mmCIF file of C-alpha atoms and ligand atoms in Angstrom:
data_model
loop_
_atom_site.group_PDB
_atom_site.id
_atom_site.type_symbol
_atom_site.label_atom_id
_atom_site.label_comp_id
_atom_site.label_asym_id
_atom_site.label_seq_id
_atom_site.Cartn_x
_atom_site.Cartn_y
_atom_site.Cartn_z
ATOM 1 C CA MET A 43 4.846 18.702 -16.686
ATOM 2 C CA THR A 44 7.357 16.982 -14.406
ATOM 3 C CA ALA A 45 8.867 13.561 -15.175
ATOM 4 C CA LEU A 46 7.126 10.934 -13.047
ATOM 5 C CA LYS A 47 9.163 9.641 -10.151
ATOM 6 C CA VAL A 48 7.826 6.844 -7.992
ATOM 7 C CA VAL A 49 8.683 4.835 -4.872
ATOM 8 C CA SER A 50 7.508 1.296 -4.111
ATOM 9 C CA SER A 51 4.986 0.528 -1.353
ATOM 10 C CA LYS A 52 7.901 -0.779 0.740
ATOM 11 C CA PHE A 53 9.794 2.523 0.464
ATOM 12 C CA ALA A 54 6.595 4.531 1.011
ATOM 13 C CA SER A 55 6.042 2.892 4.369
ATOM 14 C CA GLU A 56 9.753 3.252 5.232
ATOM 15 C CA ILE A 57 9.525 6.988 4.479
ATOM 16 C CA ASP A 58 6.489 7.234 6.766
ATOM 17 C CA GLN A 59 8.239 5.341 9.549
ATOM 18 C CA GLU A 60 11.342 7.481 9.312
ATOM 19 C CA LEU A 61 9.355 10.734 9.326
ATOM 20 C CA MET A 62 7.451 9.556 12.394
ATOM 21 C CA GLY A 63 10.451 7.902 14.059
ATOM 22 C CA SER A 64 12.255 9.227 17.120
ATOM 23 C CA LYS A 65 14.933 11.055 15.100
ATOM 24 C CA VAL A 66 12.659 13.195 12.900
ATOM 25 C CA GLY A 67 9.703 13.184 15.247
ATOM 26 C CA PHE A 68 6.700 14.134 13.139
ATOM 27 C CA THR A 69 3.408 12.941 14.584
ATOM 28 C CA LEU A 70 0.842 11.132 12.460
ATOM 29 C CA GLN A 71 -1.537 14.004 13.188
ATOM 30 C CA GLN A 72 0.797 16.575 11.630
ATOM 31 C CA LEU A 73 1.335 14.599 8.426
ATOM 32 C CA MET A 74 -2.330 13.699 8.096
ATOM 33 C CA GLU A 75 -3.364 17.326 8.464
ATOM 34 C CA LEU A 76 -1.112 18.345 5.575
ATOM 35 C CA ALA A 77 -2.135 15.298 3.514
ATOM 36 C CA GLY A 78 -5.870 15.968 3.952
ATOM 37 C CA PHE A 79 -5.378 19.682 3.355
ATOM 38 C CA SER A 80 -3.581 18.996 0.089
ATOM 39 C CA VAL A 81 -6.454 16.791 -1.127
ATOM 40 C CA ALA A 82 -8.940 19.574 -0.297
ATOM 41 C CA GLN A 83 -6.739 22.073 -2.144
ATOM 42 C CA THR A 84 -6.666 19.782 -5.200
ATOM 43 C CA ILE A 85 -10.483 19.598 -5.198
ATOM 44 C CA GLN A 86 -10.668 23.378 -5.027
ATOM 45 C CA ARG A 87 -8.363 23.550 -8.094
ATOM 46 C CA GLU A 88 -10.184 20.909 -10.139
ATOM 47 C CA TYR A 89 -13.782 21.690 -9.095
ATOM 48 C CA PRO A 90 -13.951 25.360 -8.090
ATOM 49 C CA LEU A 91 -17.325 26.353 -6.630
ATOM 50 C CA GLU A 92 -17.489 29.417 -8.880
ATOM 51 C CA GLN A 93 -17.594 27.189 -11.972
ATOM 52 C CA ASN A 94 -20.136 24.775 -10.469
ATOM 53 C CA LYS A 95 -22.930 27.081 -9.325
ATOM 54 C CA ASN A 96 -25.553 24.424 -8.555
ATOM 55 C CA LYS A 97 -23.269 21.716 -7.181
ATOM 56 C CA ASN A 98 -21.415 21.835 -3.905
ATOM 57 C CA GLU A 99 -21.674 18.343 -2.403
ATOM 58 C CA VAL A 100 -18.611 16.121 -2.052
ATOM 59 C CA LEU A 101 -19.092 12.542 -0.829
ATOM 60 C CA ILE A 102 -16.016 11.352 1.043
ATOM 61 C CA ILE A 103 -15.730 7.601 1.487
ATOM 62 C CA VAL A 104 -13.481 6.815 4.427
ATOM 63 C CA GLY A 105 -11.626 3.544 4.996
ATOM 64 C CA PRO A 106 -10.350 1.990 8.236
ATOM 65 C CA GLY A 107 -6.701 3.162 8.149
ATOM 66 C CA ASN A 108 -4.665 6.317 7.673
ATOM 67 C CA ASN A 109 -5.888 6.849 4.116
ATOM 68 C CA GLY A 110 -9.324 7.191 5.713
ATOM 69 C CA GLY A 111 -7.867 9.676 8.210
ATOM 70 C CA ASP A 112 -6.679 11.834 5.307
ATOM 71 C CA GLY A 113 -10.297 11.793 4.079
ATOM 72 C CA LEU A 114 -11.641 12.954 7.467
ATOM 73 C CA VAL A 115 -9.200 15.882 7.482
ATOM 74 C CA CYS A 116 -10.029 16.712 3.852
ATOM 75 C CA ALA A 117 -13.748 16.895 4.726
ATOM 76 C CA ARG A 118 -13.095 19.519 7.422
ATOM 77 C CA HIS A 119 -11.047 21.704 5.069
ATOM 78 C CA LEU A 120 -13.621 21.393 2.277
ATOM 79 C CA LYS A 121 -16.272 22.674 4.675
ATOM 80 C CA LEU A 122 -14.069 25.683 5.436
ATOM 81 C CA PHE A 123 -13.630 26.248 1.684
ATOM 82 C CA GLY A 124 -17.457 26.506 1.298
ATOM 83 C CA TYR A 125 -18.231 22.989 -0.001
ATOM 84 C CA ASN A 126 -20.870 20.701 1.450
ATOM 85 C CA PRO A 127 -18.952 17.523 2.371
ATOM 86 C CA ILE A 128 -20.789 14.346 3.416
ATOM 87 C CA VAL A 129 -18.712 11.563 4.961
ATOM 88 C CA TYR A 130 -19.433 7.854 4.666
ATOM 89 C CA TYR A 131 -17.394 6.021 7.320
ATOM 90 C CA PRO A 132 -18.612 2.402 7.488
ATOM 91 C CA ILE A 133 -15.876 0.945 9.743
ATOM 92 C CA ARG A 134 -14.557 3.392 12.301
ATOM 93 C CA SER A 135 -10.917 3.010 13.239
ATOM 94 C CA LYS A 136 -10.155 2.339 16.883
ATOM 95 C CA ARG A 137 -6.398 2.296 16.192
ATOM 96 C CA THR A 138 -5.807 5.542 18.102
ATOM 97 C CA PRO A 139 -8.140 7.973 19.920
ATOM 98 C CA PHE A 140 -7.114 10.479 17.265
ATOM 99 C CA TYR A 141 -9.707 9.101 14.826
ATOM 100 C CA GLY A 142 -12.457 9.789 17.354
ATOM 101 C CA GLN A 143 -11.153 13.340 17.673
ATOM 102 C CA LEU A 144 -11.283 13.833 13.887
ATOM 103 C CA VAL A 145 -14.902 12.630 13.963
ATOM 104 C CA ASN A 146 -15.708 15.031 16.829
ATOM 105 C CA GLN A 147 -14.237 17.864 14.784
ATOM 106 C CA LEU A 148 -16.479 16.969 11.842
ATOM 107 C CA GLU A 149 -19.517 16.955 14.130
ATOM 108 C CA PHE A 150 -18.429 20.362 15.412
ATOM 109 C CA PHE A 151 -18.228 21.554 11.790
ATOM 110 C CA GLN A 152 -21.723 20.081 11.174
ATOM 111 C CA VAL A 153 -20.460 17.683 8.514
ATOM 112 C CA PRO A 154 -22.888 14.719 8.212
ATOM 113 C CA ILE A 155 -21.302 11.295 8.829
ATOM 114 C CA LEU A 156 -23.221 8.337 7.399
ATOM 115 C CA THR A 157 -22.959 4.897 8.981
ATOM 116 C CA GLU A 158 -23.857 1.392 7.811
ATOM 117 C CA GLU A 159 -27.018 1.302 9.954
ATOM 118 C CA GLN A 160 -28.612 4.381 8.404
ATOM 119 C CA SER A 161 -31.940 3.895 6.605
ATOM 120 C CA THR A 162 -30.893 6.270 3.821
ATOM 121 C CA LYS A 163 -28.145 4.386 2.044
ATOM 122 C CA TRP A 164 -24.900 6.105 1.120
ATOM 123 C CA VAL A 165 -25.558 5.495 -2.585
ATOM 124 C CA ASP A 166 -28.655 7.709 -2.322
ATOM 125 C CA TYR A 167 -26.275 10.608 -1.739
ATOM 126 C CA LEU A 168 -24.671 10.081 -5.157
ATOM 127 C CA LYS A 169 -26.590 12.524 -7.328
ATOM 128 C CA PRO A 170 -24.912 13.721 -10.538
ATOM 129 C CA GLU A 171 -26.910 16.994 -10.333
ATOM 130 C CA LYS A 172 -25.613 17.721 -6.811
ATOM 131 C CA THR A 173 -22.409 15.790 -6.225
ATOM 132 C CA LEU A 174 -19.286 17.510 -7.525
ATOM 133 C CA CYS A 175 -17.030 14.560 -6.860
ATOM 134 C CA ILE A 176 -16.458 11.473 -4.710
ATOM 135 C CA VAL A 177 -13.311 11.353 -2.589
ATOM 136 C CA ASP A 178 -11.855 7.855 -2.450
ATOM 137 C CA ALA A 179 -10.123 7.750 0.943
ATOM 138 C CA ILE A 180 -10.717 4.017 1.393
ATOM 139 C CA PHE A 181 -7.276 2.407 1.073
ATOM 140 C CA GLY A 182 -3.782 3.733 0.541
ATOM 141 C CA PHE A 183 -0.383 2.092 0.349
ATOM 142 C CA SER A 184 -1.159 -0.716 2.866
ATOM 143 C CA PHE A 185 -3.953 -2.259 0.768
ATOM 144 C CA LYS A 186 -3.447 -5.908 -0.190
ATOM 145 C CA PRO A 187 -5.907 -7.415 -2.724
ATOM 146 C CA PRO A 188 -8.386 -9.082 -2.708
ATOM 147 C CA ILE A 189 -10.676 -6.458 -1.249
ATOM 148 C CA ARG A 190 -12.887 -7.523 1.678
ATOM 149 C CA GLU A 191 -16.449 -6.467 2.477
ATOM 150 C CA PRO A 192 -18.030 -4.033 2.909
ATOM 151 C CA PHE A 193 -15.457 -2.292 0.726
ATOM 152 C CA GLY A 194 -15.805 -4.653 -2.274
ATOM 153 C CA SER A 195 -19.480 -3.692 -2.685
ATOM 154 C CA ILE A 196 -18.723 -0.015 -2.090
ATOM 155 C CA VAL A 197 -16.025 0.032 -4.781
ATOM 156 C CA ALA A 198 -18.351 -1.813 -7.200
ATOM 157 C CA GLU A 199 -20.997 0.939 -6.660
ATOM 158 C CA MET A 200 -18.373 3.656 -7.173
ATOM 159 C CA HIS A 201 -17.297 2.016 -10.426
ATOM 160 C CA LYS A 202 -20.912 2.143 -11.685
ATOM 161 C CA VAL A 203 -21.098 5.942 -11.295
ATOM 162 C CA GLU A 204 -17.521 6.938 -12.082
ATOM 163 C CA ASP A 205 -18.359 8.179 -15.601
ATOM 164 C CA LYS A 206 -21.085 10.478 -14.200
ATOM 165 C CA ILE A 207 -19.487 11.617 -10.949
ATOM 166 C CA PRO A 208 -15.706 12.085 -10.924
ATOM 167 C CA ILE A 209 -13.652 10.228 -8.323
ATOM 168 C CA VAL A 210 -10.713 11.914 -6.604
ATOM 169 C CA ALA A 211 -8.391 9.195 -5.260
ATOM 170 C CA VAL A 212 -6.226 9.828 -2.198
ATOM 171 C CA ASP A 213 -2.737 8.373 -2.738
ATOM 172 C CA ILE A 214 -3.876 5.077 -4.347
ATOM 173 C CA PRO A 215 -7.060 4.408 -6.376
ATOM 174 C CA THR A 216 -8.908 1.895 -4.191
ATOM 175 C CA GLY A 217 -8.759 -1.644 -5.496
ATOM 176 C CA TRP A 218 -5.480 -0.987 -7.302
ATOM 177 C CA ASP A 219 -2.414 -2.940 -6.282
ATOM 178 C CA VAL A 220 0.077 -0.379 -4.998
ATOM 179 C CA ASP A 221 2.857 -1.650 -7.245
ATOM 180 C CA GLU A 222 0.980 -3.442 -10.075
ATOM 181 C CA GLY A 223 -1.980 -1.087 -10.628
ATOM 182 C CA PRO A 224 -5.538 -2.090 -11.664
ATOM 183 C CA VAL A 225 -4.968 -5.858 -11.815
ATOM 184 C CA ALA A 226 -7.862 -7.003 -9.594
ATOM 185 C CA GLU A 227 -11.652 -6.474 -9.595
ATOM 186 C CA PRO A 228 -13.457 -4.478 -8.387
ATOM 187 C CA HIS A 229 -11.541 -1.252 -8.824
ATOM 188 C CA THR A 230 -12.282 2.354 -9.707
ATOM 189 C CA THR A 231 -10.775 4.664 -12.300
ATOM 190 C CA PRO A 232 -10.347 8.122 -10.820
ATOM 191 C CA ARG A 233 -10.514 11.450 -12.665
ATOM 192 C CA VAL A 234 -7.959 12.863 -10.232
ATOM 193 C CA LEU A 235 -5.181 11.144 -8.288
ATOM 194 C CA VAL A 236 -3.453 12.957 -5.419
ATOM 195 C CA SER A 237 -0.209 11.103 -4.667
ATOM 196 C CA LEU A 238 1.084 11.851 -1.172
ATOM 197 C CA THR A 239 4.782 12.683 -0.622
ATOM 198 C CA VAL A 240 5.787 10.857 -3.826
ATOM 199 C CA PRO A 241 3.800 8.810 -6.394
ATOM 200 C CA LYS A 242 3.643 5.050 -5.906
ATOM 201 C CA PRO A 243 4.332 2.671 -8.858
ATOM 202 C CA CYS A 244 0.594 2.164 -9.616
ATOM 203 C CA SER A 245 0.421 5.793 -10.751
ATOM 204 C CA LYS A 246 2.294 4.726 -13.908
ATOM 205 C CA PHE A 247 -0.932 2.987 -14.977
ATOM 206 C CA ILE A 248 -3.106 6.106 -15.001
ATOM 207 C CA LYS A 249 -4.005 7.460 -18.415
ATOM 208 C CA PRO A 250 -3.255 11.197 -18.617
ATOM 209 C CA GLU A 251 -6.250 11.807 -20.925
ATOM 210 C CA ARG A 252 -8.553 10.366 -18.227
ATOM 211 C CA THR A 253 -6.872 11.209 -14.909
ATOM 212 C CA ALA A 254 -5.233 14.412 -13.674
ATOM 213 C CA HIS A 255 -2.263 13.629 -11.424
ATOM 214 C CA TYR A 256 -1.229 15.794 -8.489
ATOM 215 C CA VAL A 257 1.384 15.347 -5.808
ATOM 216 C CA GLY A 258 0.648 16.708 -2.320
ATOM 217 C CA GLY A 259 1.766 16.199 1.269
ATOM 218 C CA ARG A 260 4.508 18.801 1.094
ATOM 219 C CA PHE A 261 6.414 17.896 4.213
ATOM 220 C CA ILE A 262 9.889 16.656 3.340
ATOM 221 C CA PRO A 263 13.134 18.562 2.874
ATOM 222 C CA ASN A 264 15.105 18.145 -0.359
ATOM 223 C CA HIS A 265 17.921 16.074 1.151
ATOM 224 C CA PHE A 266 15.379 13.519 2.425
ATOM 225 C CA ALA A 267 13.808 13.140 -1.031
ATOM 226 C CA GLU A 268 17.254 12.609 -2.538
ATOM 227 C CA LYS A 269 18.081 9.955 0.071
ATOM 228 C CA TYR A 270 15.073 7.944 -1.159
ATOM 229 C CA GLY A 271 16.119 8.438 -4.774
ATOM 230 C CA PHE A 272 13.636 10.975 -6.070
ATOM 231 C CA GLU A 273 14.056 14.610 -6.961
ATOM 232 C CA PRO A 274 12.134 17.114 -4.836
ATOM 233 C CA PHE A 275 8.935 18.361 -6.503
ATOM 234 C CA PRO A 276 8.973 22.014 -7.634
ATOM 235 C CA TYR A 277 5.990 23.247 -5.578
ATOM 236 C CA GLN A 278 5.188 26.886 -6.283
ATOM 237 C CA GLY A 279 5.020 29.531 -3.565
ATOM 238 C CA THR A 280 2.830 28.407 -0.663
ATOM 239 C CA ASP A 281 1.014 25.719 -2.721
ATOM 240 C CA GLN A 282 0.459 22.355 -1.025
ATOM 241 C CA VAL A 283 -0.087 20.553 -4.334
ATOM 242 C CA LEU A 284 1.600 20.355 -7.707
ATOM 243 C CA LYS A 285 -0.042 19.142 -10.919
ATOM 244 C CA LEU A 286 2.322 16.689 -12.607
HETATM 245 N N1 LIG B 614 3.749 10.090 4.259
HETATM 246 C C1 LIG B 614 2.559 10.174 3.752
HETATM 247 O O1 LIG B 614 2.468 10.371 2.580
HETATM 248 C C2 LIG B 614 1.387 10.012 4.615
HETATM 249 C C3 LIG B 614 0.410 9.157 4.243
HETATM 250 N N2 LIG B 614 -0.679 8.903 4.978
HETATM 251 C C4 LIG B 614 -1.742 8.107 4.442
HETATM 252 O O2 LIG B 614 -1.671 6.854 5.018
HETATM 253 C C5 LIG B 614 -1.899 5.851 4.028
HETATM 254 C C6 LIG B 614 -1.405 4.531 4.498
HETATM 255 O O3 LIG B 614 -2.076 4.270 5.695
HETATM 256 P P1 LIG B 614 -2.148 2.827 6.397
HETATM 257 O O4 LIG B 614 -2.910 3.011 7.646
HETATM 258 O O5 LIG B 614 -0.788 2.252 6.455
HETATM 259 O O6 LIG B 614 -2.967 1.956 5.401
HETATM 260 P P2 LIG B 614 -4.303 2.067 4.528
HETATM 261 O O7 LIG B 614 -5.064 3.281 4.881
HETATM 262 O O8 LIG B 614 -3.885 1.867 3.119
HETATM 263 O O9 LIG B 614 -5.154 0.788 4.937
HETATM 264 C C7 LIG B 614 -4.964 0.008 6.075
HETATM 265 C C8 LIG B 614 -6.283 -0.640 6.500
HETATM 266 O O10 LIG B 614 -6.865 -1.318 5.421
HETATM 267 C C9 LIG B 614 -7.136 -2.677 5.767
HETATM 268 N N3 LIG B 614 -6.994 -3.497 4.550
HETATM 269 C C10 LIG B 614 -5.866 -3.746 3.855
HETATM 270 N N4 LIG B 614 -6.128 -4.536 2.788
HETATM 271 C C11 LIG B 614 -7.470 -4.791 2.826
HETATM 272 C C12 LIG B 614 -8.345 -5.572 2.010
HETATM 273 N N5 LIG B 614 -7.915 -6.294 0.957
HETATM 274 N N6 LIG B 614 -9.675 -5.596 2.290
HETATM 275 C C13 LIG B 614 -10.156 -4.919 3.367
HETATM 276 N N7 LIG B 614 -9.367 -4.184 4.218
HETATM 277 C C14 LIG B 614 -8.031 -4.119 3.944
HETATM 278 C C15 LIG B 614 -6.142 -2.984 6.855
HETATM 279 O O11 LIG B 614 -6.612 -4.041 7.657
HETATM 280 C C16 LIG B 614 -6.086 -1.658 7.602
HETATM 281 O O12 LIG B 614 -7.184 -1.528 8.489
HETATM 282 C C17 LIG B 614 -1.237 6.431 2.834
HETATM 283 O O13 LIG B 614 -1.612 5.812 1.635
HETATM 284 C C18 LIG B 614 -1.680 7.881 2.940
HETATM 285 O O14 LIG B 614 -2.974 8.050 2.409
HETATM 286 C C19 LIG B 614 -0.835 9.407 6.333
HETATM 287 O O15 LIG B 614 -1.839 10.371 6.351
HETATM 288 C C20 LIG B 614 0.461 10.006 6.891
HETATM 289 C C21 LIG B 614 1.273 10.762 5.882
HETATM 290 K K1 K B 615 -7.607 5.812 -1.823
#
């Protein structure tokens, strides 16, 4: 167990900007690949296929920003790991052509992508006997409550099933204020939280008996972590995630 270290939403976005700025020069694509991969690796740790013989479906709910992009990448890696991911992507991002490319890759990997218009509703894919977990890749550190539609209704549906089907939250549990935690309705309570780069203040509100907490997104050198006031996380070997 490592002592919890957090950075505010303001610092989280500053870290992102610096990593992707002209001096350091990461691309969004590089960071998102590692972020999504670390979420898939967490799912493999928490819900290994060998221990869940009759379940292999993972429903990934994808939001309109970069948190959603992490979900699209995660879906591709889960497919490679032998899971059966299904993606629900109600509002497709047009921010950069990169999102379209991630969708093309999922089609290439034969991962189903559900849309709003479909006659079979996304909730029909939530089956406790089949669904191992739901990945909440709806909103990350840029979410500002109150939640707008269609995501308010989606989060309310997720809340209804969260005691039967575990939710794995990417970076921030959707509906939670990044700094204040679960102060607004609707919100979900995840079974697993994967904080990316460094936990945000809302992670202080998770209850360890209910929610396993991982850090992932292993892409910063030690001196950079120290500059932002947190100690580097002691990842083991080639692991992309660390259970806190
Ligand atoms: N360094 C890292 O750790 C990396 C993190 N990544 C992930 O990126 C997100 C942050 O992404 P960003 O695009 O800034 O924001 P969000 O995905 O949180 O959402 C923006 C999106 O949401 C809309 N929105 C905001 N508030 C609301 C609301 N109340 N109702 C409806 N819609 C809302 C807004 O309009 C935008 O469209 C971070 O958390 C990580 O998951 C990257 O992968 C890079 C590496
Ligand atoms: K999320």
